[in-house]
Short mmCIF file of C-alpha atoms in Angstrom, two decimals:
data_model
loop_
_atom_site.label_atom_id
_atom_site.label_comp_id
_atom_site.label_asym_id
_atom_site.label_seq_id
_atom_site.Cartn_x
_atom_site.Cartn_y
_atom_site.Cartn_z
CA MET A 225 0.04 0.04 0.01
CA SER A 226 1.61 3.13 -1.20
CA GLN A 227 1.70 6.77 -0.06
CA ILE A 228 1.21 8.28 -3.54
CA ALA A 229 -1.61 10.67 -4.20
CA ALA A 230 -5.09 9.23 -4.27
CA SER A 231 -5.70 10.45 -7.85
CA ASP A 232 -2.53 8.60 -9.02
CA GLN A 233 -2.95 5.34 -7.17
CA GLU A 234 -3.68 2.12 -9.08
CA PRO A 235 -6.06 -0.22 -7.34
CA ASP A 236 -5.26 -3.49 -5.76
CA PHE A 237 -7.64 -6.40 -6.46
CA ILE A 238 -8.91 -9.22 -4.20
CA GLU A 239 -11.21 -12.13 -4.96
CA VAL A 240 -14.43 -12.45 -2.95
CA GLY A 241 -16.93 -15.36 -3.15
CA GLU A 242 -16.74 -18.86 -4.34
CA GLY A 243 -17.46 -20.65 -7.59
CA ASP A 244 -19.80 -18.85 -9.95
CA ALA A 245 -20.25 -16.10 -7.39
CA ARG A 246 -16.45 -15.24 -7.27
CA ARG A 247 -15.80 -11.65 -8.25
CA ARG A 248 -12.75 -9.27 -8.46
CA ILE A 249 -12.98 -6.27 -6.13
CA ALA A 250 -10.93 -3.15 -6.69
CA VAL A 251 -9.43 -1.59 -3.60
CA ARG A 252 -7.31 1.54 -3.00
CA ALA A 253 -5.58 1.43 0.42
CA ARG A 254 -2.99 3.57 2.10
CA ASN A 255 -1.05 2.83 5.22
CA GLY A 256 -0.99 5.53 7.92
CA GLY A 257 -1.82 6.46 11.43
CA SER A 258 -4.98 5.55 13.49
CA PRO A 259 -7.72 5.96 13.29
CA GLY A 260 -7.83 5.20 9.60
CA LEU A 261 -10.73 5.99 7.31
CA PHE A 262 -12.82 3.32 5.62
CA TRP A 263 -15.13 4.50 2.83
CA LEU A 264 -18.36 2.84 1.89
CA GLY A 265 -20.01 4.31 -1.18
CA GLY A 266 -23.57 4.52 -2.33
CA PHE A 267 -25.75 2.57 -4.66
CA LYS A 268 -24.43 2.91 -8.21
CA SER A 269 -21.46 5.05 -6.98
CA ASP A 270 -17.74 4.33 -7.05
CA MET A 271 -14.67 5.20 -5.12
CA LYS A 272 -13.62 8.00 -7.46
CA GLY A 273 -16.49 10.28 -6.33
CA THR A 274 -15.97 13.76 -4.90
CA LYS A 275 -16.39 12.81 -1.31
CA ALA A 276 -14.32 9.66 -1.46
CA ILE A 277 -11.37 11.54 -3.04
CA ALA A 278 -11.69 14.45 -0.64
CA LEU A 279 -11.61 12.22 2.37
CA ASP A 280 -8.67 10.24 1.07
CA ASP A 281 -6.75 13.38 0.40
CA TRP A 282 -7.51 14.66 3.87
CA ALA A 283 -6.37 11.34 5.41
CA ALA A 284 -3.14 11.54 3.44
CA ALA A 285 -2.56 15.16 4.56
CA GLN A 286 -3.14 14.03 8.20
CA GLY A 287 -0.94 10.97 7.91
CA ARG A 288 -3.83 8.65 8.49
CA GLY A 289 -4.58 5.35 6.82
CA SER A 290 -7.39 5.29 4.22
CA VAL A 291 -9.20 2.41 2.48
CA ARG A 292 -11.91 2.64 -0.23
CA PHE A 293 -13.21 0.12 -2.80
CA ASP A 294 -15.78 -0.54 -5.39
CA TYR A 295 -18.60 -3.01 -4.80
CA SER A 296 -19.05 -5.68 -7.48
CA GLY A 297 -20.85 -4.22 -10.55
CA HIS A 298 -19.49 -0.83 -9.65
CA GLY A 299 -16.47 1.21 -10.87
CA GLU A 300 -13.32 -0.81 -11.39
CA SER A 301 -14.60 -4.03 -9.72
CA GLY A 302 -15.80 -7.05 -11.64
CA GLY A 303 -19.23 -8.54 -11.70
CA GLU A 304 -22.57 -7.36 -13.01
CA PHE A 305 -24.58 -4.67 -11.28
CA ALA A 306 -27.75 -6.66 -11.81
CA ASP A 307 -26.33 -9.53 -9.82
CA GLY A 308 -25.78 -7.28 -6.84
CA THR A 309 -27.62 -7.67 -3.44
CA ILE A 310 -27.17 -6.12 -0.01
CA GLY A 311 -25.79 -9.39 1.21
CA ARG A 312 -23.36 -9.69 -1.64
CA TRP A 313 -22.07 -6.21 -1.15
CA LEU A 314 -21.83 -6.69 2.63
CA GLU A 315 -19.72 -9.76 2.02
CA GLU A 316 -17.34 -7.64 -0.05
CA SER A 317 -17.26 -4.84 2.58
CA VAL A 318 -16.38 -7.33 5.35
CA ALA A 319 -13.67 -8.94 3.16
CA VAL A 320 -12.03 -5.58 2.37
CA PHE A 321 -12.22 -4.33 5.99
CA SER A 322 -10.79 -7.60 7.23
CA GLN A 323 -7.88 -7.69 4.78
CA PHE A 324 -6.85 -4.10 4.56
CA CYS A 325 -7.75 -2.36 7.89
CA ARG A 326 -5.66 -2.46 11.06
CA GLY A 327 -6.34 -0.67 14.29
CA ARG A 328 -9.10 1.78 14.92
CA GLN A 329 -11.19 2.89 11.97
CA VAL A 330 -13.71 5.66 11.23
CA VAL A 331 -16.25 4.04 8.85
CA ILE A 332 -17.78 6.57 6.60
CA GLY A 333 -20.93 5.43 4.68
CA SER A 334 -22.81 7.40 2.07
CA SER A 335 -26.48 6.66 1.24
CA MET A 336 -26.48 2.83 0.74
CA GLY A 337 -23.04 2.96 2.31
CA GLY A 338 -24.70 4.06 5.54
CA TRP A 339 -26.66 0.89 5.60
CA MET A 340 -23.51 -1.11 4.83
CA ALA A 341 -21.71 0.73 7.67
CA LEU A 342 -24.35 -0.34 10.24
CA LEU A 343 -24.34 -3.98 8.97
CA LEU A 344 -20.47 -3.99 8.99
CA ALA A 345 -20.56 -2.78 12.59
CA ARG A 346 -22.85 -5.56 13.61
CA GLU A 347 -20.66 -8.09 11.68
CA ILE A 348 -17.52 -6.84 13.28
CA ALA A 349 -19.10 -7.19 16.73
CA ARG A 350 -20.26 -10.72 15.86
CA ARG A 351 -16.83 -11.81 14.56
CA GLY A 352 -14.70 -10.14 17.22
CA ASN A 353 -12.14 -8.99 14.64
CA ALA A 354 -9.00 -8.28 16.65
CA SER A 355 -6.95 -6.60 13.96
CA ALA A 356 -9.29 -3.73 13.42
CA SER A 357 -12.07 -1.99 15.43
CA LEU A 358 -14.46 0.84 15.09
CA ALA A 359 -13.61 4.28 16.38
CA GLY A 360 -16.97 5.62 15.05
CA LEU A 361 -19.41 5.89 12.13
CA VAL A 362 -20.04 8.96 9.97
CA LEU A 363 -23.15 8.39 7.90
CA ILE A 364 -24.03 10.74 4.97
CA ALA A 365 -27.75 10.63 3.98
CA PRO A 366 -27.82 7.10 5.33
CA ALA A 367 -30.34 4.77 3.61
CA PRO A 368 -30.80 1.63 5.81
CA ASP A 369 -33.53 -0.60 4.62
CA PHE A 370 -33.83 1.42 1.41
CA THR A 371 -34.76 -1.51 -0.80
CA GLU A 372 -37.85 -1.97 1.22
CA GLU A 373 -38.75 1.47 2.76
CA LEU A 374 -37.62 3.80 -0.03
CA MET A 375 -38.06 1.47 -3.12
CA TRP A 376 -40.64 -1.33 -2.77
CA LYS A 377 -43.07 0.48 -0.52
CA GLY A 378 -43.02 3.51 -2.85
CA PHE A 379 -43.24 1.65 -6.07
CA SER A 380 -46.56 1.75 -8.01
CA PRO A 381 -48.48 -1.50 -8.54
CA GLU A 382 -47.34 -1.52 -12.13
CA ILE A 383 -43.66 -1.36 -11.21
CA ARG A 384 -44.10 -4.10 -8.58
CA THR A 385 -45.82 -6.26 -11.20
CA GLU A 386 -43.01 -5.72 -13.63
CA ILE A 387 -40.32 -6.59 -11.04
CA GLU A 388 -42.27 -9.73 -9.93
CA SER A 389 -43.10 -10.93 -13.47
CA ARG A 390 -39.98 -9.97 -15.44
CA GLY A 391 -37.47 -10.08 -12.60
CA MET A 392 -36.39 -6.50 -12.88
CA TRP A 393 -37.45 -2.90 -13.63
CA LEU A 394 -35.17 -0.28 -15.32
CA ARG A 395 -35.26 2.81 -12.95
CA PRO A 396 -34.65 6.19 -14.51
CA SER A 397 -31.56 7.98 -13.01
CA GLU A 398 -30.45 11.62 -12.62
CA TYR A 399 -26.97 10.54 -11.62
CA GLY A 400 -23.84 9.43 -13.47
CA ASP A 401 -24.50 9.29 -17.22
CA GLY A 402 -28.24 9.35 -16.73
CA SER A 403 -28.70 5.67 -17.90
CA PRO A 404 -31.50 3.80 -16.24
CA TYR A 405 -30.39 0.93 -14.00
CA PRO A 406 -32.01 -2.39 -13.03
CA ILE A 407 -33.85 -2.88 -9.82
CA THR A 408 -34.09 -6.64 -9.60
CA ARG A 409 -36.48 -8.98 -7.77
CA ASN A 410 -33.47 -10.53 -6.07
CA LEU A 411 -32.23 -7.24 -4.75
CA ILE A 412 -35.63 -6.48 -3.09
CA ALA A 413 -36.13 -10.02 -1.80
CA GLU A 414 -32.63 -10.46 -0.46
CA GLY A 415 -32.57 -7.08 1.15
CA ARG A 416 -35.31 -8.22 3.47
CA ASN A 417 -32.68 -10.49 5.16
CA HIS A 418 -30.75 -7.24 6.31
CA LEU A 419 -33.48 -4.84 7.54
CA LEU A 420 -32.40 -2.83 10.66
CA LEU A 421 -35.14 -0.27 11.39
CA GLY A 422 -37.58 -2.67 13.08
CA SER A 423 -35.41 -2.91 16.23
CA GLN A 424 -32.66 -1.33 18.26
CA ILE A 425 -29.33 -0.93 16.50
CA ASP A 426 -26.32 -1.23 18.79
CA VAL A 427 -23.21 -0.24 16.95
CA GLY A 428 -20.95 0.11 20.02
CA CYS A 429 -19.25 3.39 18.85
CA PRO A 430 -20.02 7.12 18.32
CA VAL A 431 -22.28 7.96 15.34
CA ARG A 432 -22.42 11.23 13.37
CA ILE A 433 -25.13 11.63 10.80
CA LEU A 434 -25.28 14.30 8.14
CA GLN A 435 -28.58 14.82 6.19
CA GLY A 436 -29.76 17.24 3.59
CA ALA A 437 -33.28 18.56 4.19
CA GLN A 438 -33.76 18.86 0.47
CA ASP A 439 -32.72 15.29 -0.26
CA PRO A 440 -35.12 13.85 -2.84
CA ASP A 441 -33.81 10.22 -2.52
CA VAL A 442 -33.50 9.84 1.21
CA PRO A 443 -36.07 11.95 2.97
CA TRP A 444 -34.89 13.61 6.20
CA LYS A 445 -37.60 11.62 8.10
CA HIS A 446 -35.63 8.47 7.23
CA ALA A 447 -32.59 9.87 9.16
CA PHE A 448 -34.84 10.51 12.14
CA ALA A 449 -36.21 6.98 12.04
CA LEU A 450 -32.61 5.80 12.15
CA VAL A 451 -31.62 7.95 15.09
CA HIS A 452 -34.57 6.58 17.10
CA ARG A 453 -33.14 3.11 16.63
CA LEU A 454 -29.56 3.97 17.76
CA PRO A 455 -28.43 4.34 21.42
CA ALA A 456 -29.00 7.70 23.01
CA GLU A 457 -25.37 8.31 23.87
CA ASP A 458 -22.96 9.99 21.46
CA VAL A 459 -25.28 10.08 18.44
CA VAL A 460 -25.44 13.43 16.68
CA LEU A 461 -27.69 14.25 13.70
CA THR A 462 -26.71 17.36 11.65
CA MET A 463 -29.53 18.58 9.45
CA ILE A 464 -28.34 20.71 6.41
CA GLN A 465 -31.22 22.84 5.53
CA ASP A 466 -30.17 23.51 1.88
CA GLY A 467 -28.50 20.15 1.41
CA ASP A 468 -29.36 17.65 -1.38
CA HIS A 469 -28.58 13.89 -1.59
CA ARG A 470 -25.02 14.23 -2.81
CA LEU A 471 -23.81 16.55 -0.08
CA SER A 472 -20.68 17.02 -2.28
CA ARG A 473 -20.30 20.84 -2.12
CA PRO A 474 -17.22 22.28 -0.46
CA GLN A 475 -19.18 23.26 2.58
CA ASP A 476 -20.78 19.80 2.78
CA ILE A 477 -17.37 18.14 2.53
CA ALA A 478 -16.03 20.42 5.16
CA ARG A 479 -18.80 19.26 7.55
CA ILE A 480 -18.10 15.59 6.72
CA ILE A 481 -14.36 16.02 7.46
CA ALA A 482 -15.26 17.83 10.73
CA ALA A 483 -17.45 14.97 11.82
CA VAL A 484 -14.60 12.51 11.08
CA ALA A 485 -12.08 14.62 12.98
CA GLU A 486 -14.51 14.95 15.95
CA ILE A 487 -14.55 11.19 16.38
CA GLY A 488 -10.82 11.10 16.48
#
């Protein structure tokens, strides 16, 4: 793991899964001081996004370790996006964290990455990973349970029927190149194995949440629902009144970095 600038660093690759489910995952990792930063991106996002690069650059300037990667079907990783599920991407998150992280880590999750961060925290506690631990979570427009709460429950009967009968629906997108992307029956069904908002969520570390009040994709009420499921101690929700879903403006990134620095 080199110390070169994030924009110049070539990824490492690891293999995750067995047999036909085996896929090649691209990882960019830098050694450094603790606590390190572990980035979990959003649905249909990659590790070259504005927030991921800004955090990686900040970590490098602070002499801190940093790890980011692309889920399968995203960015530079292998696999097809349509094969992706929450459990599949969680398996990859756990594999990258276990292989590349040492010491205390601030896990930063954006949108779907916020759900991944909460699931990862639960998995770390279950496994008792001795080589790396959580210093805290920073969640940006976190979207736990989004496949059920923000997708399935909001879909029209016609869209539900298309997913159930054809196995997928092509959802229009305002992000990336604007191409529609598949929402599969398997994504929805498998996501039900990982729902969190129905009970208390004990992550065992400080949590900082940043939410845009103008977010059209993850409503601010969703962040409040999450806060109510987290322990009362050391959980802070920051509502950004003019913030959208991306939260990628310079002032938004400054708030994200401040939240990371506050944890340690």
